[in-house]
PDB file of C-alpha atoms in Angstrom:
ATOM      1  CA  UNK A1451     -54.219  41.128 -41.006  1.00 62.00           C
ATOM      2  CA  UNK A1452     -50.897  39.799 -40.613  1.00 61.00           C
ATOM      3  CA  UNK A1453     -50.432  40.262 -37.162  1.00 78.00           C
ATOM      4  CA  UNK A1454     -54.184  38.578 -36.847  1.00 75.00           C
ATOM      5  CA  UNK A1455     -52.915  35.307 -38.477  1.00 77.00           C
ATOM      6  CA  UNK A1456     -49.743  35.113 -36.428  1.00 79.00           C
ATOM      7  CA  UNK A1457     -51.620  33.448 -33.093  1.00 87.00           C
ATOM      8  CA  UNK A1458     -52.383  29.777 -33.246  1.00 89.00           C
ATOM      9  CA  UNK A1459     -55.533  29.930 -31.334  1.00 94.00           C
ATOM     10  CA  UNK A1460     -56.991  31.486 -33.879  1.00 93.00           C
ATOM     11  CA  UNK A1461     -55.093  29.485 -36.761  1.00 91.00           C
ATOM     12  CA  UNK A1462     -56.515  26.492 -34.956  1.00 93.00           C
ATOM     13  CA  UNK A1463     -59.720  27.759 -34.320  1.00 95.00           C
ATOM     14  CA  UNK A1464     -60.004  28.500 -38.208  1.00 94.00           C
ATOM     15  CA  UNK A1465     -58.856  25.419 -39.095  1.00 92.00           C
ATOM     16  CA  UNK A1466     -61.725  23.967 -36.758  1.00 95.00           C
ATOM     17  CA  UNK A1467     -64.498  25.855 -38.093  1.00 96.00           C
ATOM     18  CA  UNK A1468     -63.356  25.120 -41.472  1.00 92.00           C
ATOM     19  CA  UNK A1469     -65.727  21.936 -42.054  1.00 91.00           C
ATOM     20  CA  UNK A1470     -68.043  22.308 -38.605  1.00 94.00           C
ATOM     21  CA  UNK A1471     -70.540  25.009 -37.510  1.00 97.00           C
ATOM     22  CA  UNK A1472     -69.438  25.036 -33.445  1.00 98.00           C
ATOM     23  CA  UNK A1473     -70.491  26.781 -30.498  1.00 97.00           C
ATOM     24  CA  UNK A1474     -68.113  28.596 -27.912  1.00 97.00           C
ATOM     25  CA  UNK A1475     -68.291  25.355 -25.684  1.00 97.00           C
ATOM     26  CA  UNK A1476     -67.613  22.880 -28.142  1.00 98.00           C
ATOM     27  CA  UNK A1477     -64.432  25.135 -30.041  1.00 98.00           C
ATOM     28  CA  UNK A1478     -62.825  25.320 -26.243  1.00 98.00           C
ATOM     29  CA  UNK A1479     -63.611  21.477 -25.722  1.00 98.00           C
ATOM     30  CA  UNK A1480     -61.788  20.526 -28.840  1.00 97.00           C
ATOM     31  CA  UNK A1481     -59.125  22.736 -28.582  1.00 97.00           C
ATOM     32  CA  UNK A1482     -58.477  22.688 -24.612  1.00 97.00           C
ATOM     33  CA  UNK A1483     -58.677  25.973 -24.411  1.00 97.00           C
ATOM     34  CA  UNK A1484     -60.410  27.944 -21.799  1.00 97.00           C
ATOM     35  CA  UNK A1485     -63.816  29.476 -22.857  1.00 97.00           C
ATOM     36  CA  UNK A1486     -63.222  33.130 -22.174  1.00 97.00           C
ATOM     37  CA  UNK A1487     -59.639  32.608 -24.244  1.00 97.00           C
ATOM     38  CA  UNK A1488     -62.172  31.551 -27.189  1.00 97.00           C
ATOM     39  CA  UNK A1489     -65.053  33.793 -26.918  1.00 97.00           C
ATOM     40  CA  UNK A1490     -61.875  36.836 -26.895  1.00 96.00           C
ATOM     41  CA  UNK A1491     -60.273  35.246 -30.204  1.00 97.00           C
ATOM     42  CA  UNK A1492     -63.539  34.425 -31.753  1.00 97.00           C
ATOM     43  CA  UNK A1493     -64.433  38.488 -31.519  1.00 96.00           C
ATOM     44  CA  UNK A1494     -61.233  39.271 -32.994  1.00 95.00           C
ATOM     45  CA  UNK A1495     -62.019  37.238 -36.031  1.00 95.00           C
ATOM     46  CA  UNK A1496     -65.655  38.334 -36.253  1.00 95.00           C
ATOM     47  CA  UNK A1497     -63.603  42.024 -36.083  1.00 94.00           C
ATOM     48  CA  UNK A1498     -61.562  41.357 -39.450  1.00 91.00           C
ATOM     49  CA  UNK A1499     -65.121  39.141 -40.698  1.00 92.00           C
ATOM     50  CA  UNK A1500     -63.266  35.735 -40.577  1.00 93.00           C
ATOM     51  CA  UNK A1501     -66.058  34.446 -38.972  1.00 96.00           C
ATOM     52  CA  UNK A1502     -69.623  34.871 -38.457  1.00 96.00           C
ATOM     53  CA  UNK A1503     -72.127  33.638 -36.215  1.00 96.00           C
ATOM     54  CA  UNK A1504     -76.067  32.912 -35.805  1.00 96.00           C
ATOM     55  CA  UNK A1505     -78.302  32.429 -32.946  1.00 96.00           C
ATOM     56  CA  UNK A1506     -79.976  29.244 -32.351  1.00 95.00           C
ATOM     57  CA  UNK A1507     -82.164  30.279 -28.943  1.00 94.00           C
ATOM     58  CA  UNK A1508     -79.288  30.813 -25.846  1.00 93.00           C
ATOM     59  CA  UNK A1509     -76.591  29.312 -28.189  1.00 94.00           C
ATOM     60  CA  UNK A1510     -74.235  31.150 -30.480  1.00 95.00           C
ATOM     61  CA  UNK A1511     -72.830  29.593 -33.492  1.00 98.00           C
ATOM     62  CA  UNK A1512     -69.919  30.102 -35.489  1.00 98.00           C
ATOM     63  CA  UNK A1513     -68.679  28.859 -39.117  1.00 95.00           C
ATOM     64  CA  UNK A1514     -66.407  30.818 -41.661  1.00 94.00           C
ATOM     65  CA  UNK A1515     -67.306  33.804 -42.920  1.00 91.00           C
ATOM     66  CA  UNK A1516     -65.191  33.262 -45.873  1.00 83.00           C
ATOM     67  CA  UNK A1517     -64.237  29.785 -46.395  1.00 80.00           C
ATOM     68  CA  UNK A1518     -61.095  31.440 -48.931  1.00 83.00           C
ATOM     69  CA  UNK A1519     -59.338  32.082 -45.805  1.00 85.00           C
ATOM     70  CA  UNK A1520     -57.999  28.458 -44.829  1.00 86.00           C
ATOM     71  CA  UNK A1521     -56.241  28.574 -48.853  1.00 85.00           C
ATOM     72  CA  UNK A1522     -54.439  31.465 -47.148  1.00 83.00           C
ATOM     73  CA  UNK A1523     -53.671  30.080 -43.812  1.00 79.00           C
ATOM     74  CA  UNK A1524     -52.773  27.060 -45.661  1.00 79.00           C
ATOM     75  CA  UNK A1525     -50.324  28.978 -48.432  1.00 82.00           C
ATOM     76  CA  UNK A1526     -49.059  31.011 -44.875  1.00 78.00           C
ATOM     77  CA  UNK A1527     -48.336  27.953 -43.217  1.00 79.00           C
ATOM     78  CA  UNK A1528     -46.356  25.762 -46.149  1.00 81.00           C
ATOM     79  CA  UNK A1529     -44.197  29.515 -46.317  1.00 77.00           C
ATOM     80  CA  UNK A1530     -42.838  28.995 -42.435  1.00 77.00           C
ATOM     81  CA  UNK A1531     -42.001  24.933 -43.492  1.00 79.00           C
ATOM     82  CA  UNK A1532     -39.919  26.688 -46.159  1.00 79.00           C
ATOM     83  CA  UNK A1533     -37.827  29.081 -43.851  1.00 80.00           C
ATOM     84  CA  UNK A1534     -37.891  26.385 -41.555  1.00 81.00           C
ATOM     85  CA  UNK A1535     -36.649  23.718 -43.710  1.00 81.00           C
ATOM     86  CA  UNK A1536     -33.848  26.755 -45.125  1.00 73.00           C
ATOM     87  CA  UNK A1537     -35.344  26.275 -48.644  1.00 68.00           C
ATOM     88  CA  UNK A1538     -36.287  28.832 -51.078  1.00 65.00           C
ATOM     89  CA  UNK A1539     -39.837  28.830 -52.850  1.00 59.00           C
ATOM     90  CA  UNK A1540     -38.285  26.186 -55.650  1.00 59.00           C
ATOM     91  CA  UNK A1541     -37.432  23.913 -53.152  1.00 56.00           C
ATOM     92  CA  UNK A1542     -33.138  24.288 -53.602  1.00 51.00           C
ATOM     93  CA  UNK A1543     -31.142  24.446 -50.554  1.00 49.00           C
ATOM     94  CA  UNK A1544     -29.803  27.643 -49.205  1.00 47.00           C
TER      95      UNK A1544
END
């Protein structure tokens, strides 16, 4: 799982679908990224059910399949400020 939360298209993408139910087209609009690089990611996190998806007609759409998982993107991400800022968890300098 770790290893699956370690890319940032599909931090950002998370972060994205965390308050909006988006199609393929409209994740790779507002991300920039390329629509095949999205559709790839987006399977990866249907794999480990991060995500899940309904069909509207032609159009897929994708929310969270566990809205828990932005608290541990979120916890994951305020960890790297603390090795980057060379603090331990209590906030003292190393």
């Amino acid at each position: 799982m770790f290893k699956l939360l370690s890319n940032e298209k599909r931090i950002r993408i998370l972060c994205l679908l965390e308050n909006h139910t988006l199609n393929v087209s409209e994740i790779s609009e507002q991300l920039g990224l390329p629509q095949p690089s999205v559709s790839h990611q987006l399977a990866l996190l249907r794999e480990y059910q991060l995500v899940q998806y309904h069909r509207d007609g032609k159009q897929i759409f994708y929310t969270l399949d566990d809205p828990h998982i932005i608290e541990v993107v979120n916890d994951m991400l305020a960890h790297v400020q603390h090795i980057l800022k060379h603090r331990d968890h209590w906030n003292h300098q190393i």
